[in-house]
Coordinates of C-alpha atoms in Angstrom, one line a residue:
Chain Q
X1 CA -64.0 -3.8 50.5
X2 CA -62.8 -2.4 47.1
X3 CA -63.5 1.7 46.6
X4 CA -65.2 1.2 43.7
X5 CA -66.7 -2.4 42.5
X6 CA -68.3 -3.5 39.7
X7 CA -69.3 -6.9 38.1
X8 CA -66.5 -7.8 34.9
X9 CA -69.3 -9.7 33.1
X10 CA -69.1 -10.3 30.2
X11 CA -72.7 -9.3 29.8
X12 CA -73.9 -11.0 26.7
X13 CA -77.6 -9.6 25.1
X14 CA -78.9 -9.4 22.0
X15 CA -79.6 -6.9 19.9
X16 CA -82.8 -4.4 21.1
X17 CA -82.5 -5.8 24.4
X18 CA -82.5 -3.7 27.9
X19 CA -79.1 -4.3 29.7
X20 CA -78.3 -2.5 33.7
X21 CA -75.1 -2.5 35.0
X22 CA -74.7 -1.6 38.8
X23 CA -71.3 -0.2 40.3
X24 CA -70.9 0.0 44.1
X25 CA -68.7 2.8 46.2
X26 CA -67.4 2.5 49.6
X27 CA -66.9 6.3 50.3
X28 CA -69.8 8.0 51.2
X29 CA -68.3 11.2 51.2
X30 CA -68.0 11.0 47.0
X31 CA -69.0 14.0 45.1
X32 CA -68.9 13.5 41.7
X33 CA -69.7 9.8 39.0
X34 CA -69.2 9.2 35.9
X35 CA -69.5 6.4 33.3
X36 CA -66.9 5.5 30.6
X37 CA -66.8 3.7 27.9
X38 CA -63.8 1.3 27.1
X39 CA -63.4 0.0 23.5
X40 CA -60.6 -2.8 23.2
X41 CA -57.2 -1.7 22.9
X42 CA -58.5 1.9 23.1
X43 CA -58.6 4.8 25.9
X44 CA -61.6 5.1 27.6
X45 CA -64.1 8.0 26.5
X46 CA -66.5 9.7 28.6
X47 CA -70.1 8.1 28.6
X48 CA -71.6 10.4 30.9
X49 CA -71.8 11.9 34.3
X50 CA -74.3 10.8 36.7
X51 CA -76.3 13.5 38.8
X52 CA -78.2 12.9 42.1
X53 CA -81.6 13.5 40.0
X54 CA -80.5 10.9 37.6
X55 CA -80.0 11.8 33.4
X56 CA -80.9 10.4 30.7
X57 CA -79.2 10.8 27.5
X58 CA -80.9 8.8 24.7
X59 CA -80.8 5.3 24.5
X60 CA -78.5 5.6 28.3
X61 CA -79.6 6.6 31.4
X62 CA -77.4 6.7 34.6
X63 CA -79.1 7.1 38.3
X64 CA -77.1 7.8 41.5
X65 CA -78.5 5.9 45.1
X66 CA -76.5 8.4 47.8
X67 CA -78.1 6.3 50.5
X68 CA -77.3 2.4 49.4
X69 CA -73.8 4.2 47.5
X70 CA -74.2 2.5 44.2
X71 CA -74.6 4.1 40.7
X72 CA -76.4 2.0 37.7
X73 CA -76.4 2.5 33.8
X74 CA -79.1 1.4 32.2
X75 CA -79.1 1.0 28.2
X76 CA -82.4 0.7 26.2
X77 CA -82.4 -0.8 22.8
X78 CA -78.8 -2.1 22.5
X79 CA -76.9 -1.9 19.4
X80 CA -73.9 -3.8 18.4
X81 CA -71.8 -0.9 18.9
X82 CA -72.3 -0.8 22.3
X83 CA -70.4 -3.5 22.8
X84 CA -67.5 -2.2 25.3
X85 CA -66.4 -2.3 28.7
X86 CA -68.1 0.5 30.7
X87 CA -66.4 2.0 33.5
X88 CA -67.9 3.7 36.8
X89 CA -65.5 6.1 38.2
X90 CA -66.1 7.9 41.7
X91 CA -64.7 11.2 43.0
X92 CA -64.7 14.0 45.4
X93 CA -63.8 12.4 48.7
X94 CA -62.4 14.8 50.9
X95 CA -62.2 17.5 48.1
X96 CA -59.9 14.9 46.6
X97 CA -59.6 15.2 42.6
X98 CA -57.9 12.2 42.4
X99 CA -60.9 9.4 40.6
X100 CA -61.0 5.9 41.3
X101 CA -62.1 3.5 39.2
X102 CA -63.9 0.4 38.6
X103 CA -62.6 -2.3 37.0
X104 CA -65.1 -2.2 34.3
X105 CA -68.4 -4.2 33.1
X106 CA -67.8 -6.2 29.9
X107 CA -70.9 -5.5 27.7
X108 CA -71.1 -7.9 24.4
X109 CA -74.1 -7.6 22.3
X110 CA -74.8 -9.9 19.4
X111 CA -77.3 -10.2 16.3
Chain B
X1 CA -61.2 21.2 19.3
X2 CA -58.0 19.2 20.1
X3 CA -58.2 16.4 21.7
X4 CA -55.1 15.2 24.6
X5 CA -52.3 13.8 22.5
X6 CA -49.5 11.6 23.3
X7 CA -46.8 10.6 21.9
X8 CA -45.0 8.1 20.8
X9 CA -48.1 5.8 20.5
X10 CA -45.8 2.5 20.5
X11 CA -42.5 2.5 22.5
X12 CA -40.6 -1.1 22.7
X13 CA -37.3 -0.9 24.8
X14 CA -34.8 -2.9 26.8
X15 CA -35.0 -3.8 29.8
X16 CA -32.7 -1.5 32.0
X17 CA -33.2 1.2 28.9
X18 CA -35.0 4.8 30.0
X19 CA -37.5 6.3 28.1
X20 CA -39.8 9.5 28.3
X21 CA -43.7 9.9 27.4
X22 CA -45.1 13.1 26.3
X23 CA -48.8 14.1 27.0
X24 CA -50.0 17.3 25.5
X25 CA -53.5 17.9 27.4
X26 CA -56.5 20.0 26.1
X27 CA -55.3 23.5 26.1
X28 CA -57.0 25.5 29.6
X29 CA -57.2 22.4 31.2
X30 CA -55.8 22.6 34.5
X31 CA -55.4 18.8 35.6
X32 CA -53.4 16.2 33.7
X33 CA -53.2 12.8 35.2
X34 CA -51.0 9.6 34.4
X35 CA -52.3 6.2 34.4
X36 CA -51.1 3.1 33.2
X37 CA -53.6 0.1 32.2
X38 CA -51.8 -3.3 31.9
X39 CA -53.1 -6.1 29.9
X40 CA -57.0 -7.0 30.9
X41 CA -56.9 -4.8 34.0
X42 CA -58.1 -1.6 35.5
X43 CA -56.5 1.8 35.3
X44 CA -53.7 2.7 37.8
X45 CA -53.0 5.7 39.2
X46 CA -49.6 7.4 38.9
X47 CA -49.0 11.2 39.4
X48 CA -51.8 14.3 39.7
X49 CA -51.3 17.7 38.3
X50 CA -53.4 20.3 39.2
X51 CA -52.0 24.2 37.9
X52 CA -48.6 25.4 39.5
X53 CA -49.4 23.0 42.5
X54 CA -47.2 20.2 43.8
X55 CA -47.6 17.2 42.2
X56 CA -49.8 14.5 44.0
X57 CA -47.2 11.0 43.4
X58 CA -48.6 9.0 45.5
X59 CA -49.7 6.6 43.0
X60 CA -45.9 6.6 41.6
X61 CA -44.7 2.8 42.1
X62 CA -41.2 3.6 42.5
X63 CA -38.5 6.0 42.6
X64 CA -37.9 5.0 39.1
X65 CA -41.1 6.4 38.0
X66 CA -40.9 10.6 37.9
X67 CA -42.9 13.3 35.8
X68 CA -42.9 16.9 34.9
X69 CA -45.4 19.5 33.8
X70 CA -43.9 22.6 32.0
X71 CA -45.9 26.0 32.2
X72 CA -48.9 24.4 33.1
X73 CA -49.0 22.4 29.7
X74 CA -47.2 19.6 28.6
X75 CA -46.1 16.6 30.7
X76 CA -43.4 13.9 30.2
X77 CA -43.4 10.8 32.2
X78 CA -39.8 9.4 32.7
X79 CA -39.3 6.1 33.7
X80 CA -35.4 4.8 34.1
X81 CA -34.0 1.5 34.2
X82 CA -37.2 -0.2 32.9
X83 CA -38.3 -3.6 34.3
X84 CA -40.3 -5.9 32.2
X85 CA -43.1 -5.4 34.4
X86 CA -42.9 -1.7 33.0
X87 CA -44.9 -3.2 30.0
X88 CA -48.5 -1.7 29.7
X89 CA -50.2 1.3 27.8
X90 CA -49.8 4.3 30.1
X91 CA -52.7 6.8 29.4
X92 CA -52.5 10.7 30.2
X93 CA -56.1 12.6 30.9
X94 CA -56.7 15.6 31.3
X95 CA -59.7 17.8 32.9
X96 CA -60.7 21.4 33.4
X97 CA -61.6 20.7 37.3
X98 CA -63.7 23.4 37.8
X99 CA -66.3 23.2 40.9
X100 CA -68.5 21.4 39.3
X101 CA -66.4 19.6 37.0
X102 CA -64.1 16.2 37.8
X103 CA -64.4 15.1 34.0
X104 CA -61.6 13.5 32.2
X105 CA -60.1 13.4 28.8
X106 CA -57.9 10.5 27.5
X107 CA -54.9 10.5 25.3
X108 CA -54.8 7.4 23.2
X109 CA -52.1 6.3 25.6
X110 CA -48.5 4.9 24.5
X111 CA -48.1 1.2 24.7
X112 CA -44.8 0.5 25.9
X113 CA -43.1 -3.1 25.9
X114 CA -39.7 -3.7 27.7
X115 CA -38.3 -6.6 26.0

């Protein structure tokens, strides 16, 4: 089983619509999760981090499941702009500050 | 602020060429990492900084890989005798790595093609 999986997509949703992506983790010792975003052909840019109470920030919300070791994003109201590949990243294993990432979810959203 | 910077942004070589990649991270930021990203895939890891500590290269893919850090700051990733498989966009991040903080910060990354 891979550390950290996620499904590649491509998600494809209009505009307005409601769009989850889940990302798994094998290591339940992980501390810390985080979302990034991945525009093409550009570095990846940090979305936001998710906490065990779950956050919201605007239109995003991320929520942490310590017990079934997955973490989802959930965007409300998409917008062409959010077209990207979002990345889960996991870390804190073992006081380990080395991240692992997912391979990313392709998001595409279209008029 | 500044962002992480790296430089140079393109880098096209010759196969059995060496070449160095410079990462200036956000200053007081204590961790810098190297990744590379090849075409349509995920980021890999190559070499951990964290302060004045030894370097974590376990994530290096061969002894023709190496990196530095000077005074805490900058970093240059050196590879030698580049392979055609070499080719991909290595990115540099770094991140402050206090207790409650693993959060990264990307360089636009240097795209580098070994002809």
């Amino acid at each position: 089983r891979k550390e950290v999986e996620q499904d590649p997509g491509p998600f494809n949703v209009p505009e307005g619509a409601t769009v989850a992506f889940n990302c798994t983790y094998s290591n339940s010792a992980s501390q810390s999760f985080f979302w990034y975003r991945q525009d093409c052909r550009k570095e990846p840019k940090l979305l936001m981090s998710v906490y065990s109470s779950g956050n919201e920030d605007g239109r995003f919300t991320a929520q942490l499941n310590r017990a079934s070791q997955y973490i989802s994003l959930l965007i409300r109201d998409s917008k062409l702009s959010d077209s990207a590949t979002y990345l889960c990243v996991v870390n804190g294993a073992g006081g380990s500050y080395i991240p692992t990432f997912g391979r990313g979810t392709s998001l595409i959203v279209h008029p | 602020g500044a962002g992480v910077s790296q430089s140079p942004s393109n880098k096209v070589t010759e196969k059995g060429k060496d070449v160095e990649l410079r990462c200036d991270p956000i200053s007081g930021h204590t961790a810098l990492y190297w990744y590379r990203q090849s075409l349509g895939q995920g980021l890999e890891f190559l070499i951990y900084f964290q302060g004045n500590s030894a370097p974590d290269k376990s994530g290096l893919p061969s002894d023709r890989f190496s990196a530095e850090r000077t005074g805490g700051s900058v970093s240059t990733l050196t590879i030698q005798r580049t392979q055609q498989e070499d080719s991909a966009v290595y990115l540099c991040a770094s991140s402050p790595t206090t207790v409650s903080s693993y959060e990264q910060y990307f360089g636009p990354g240097t795209r580098l093609t070994v002809t």
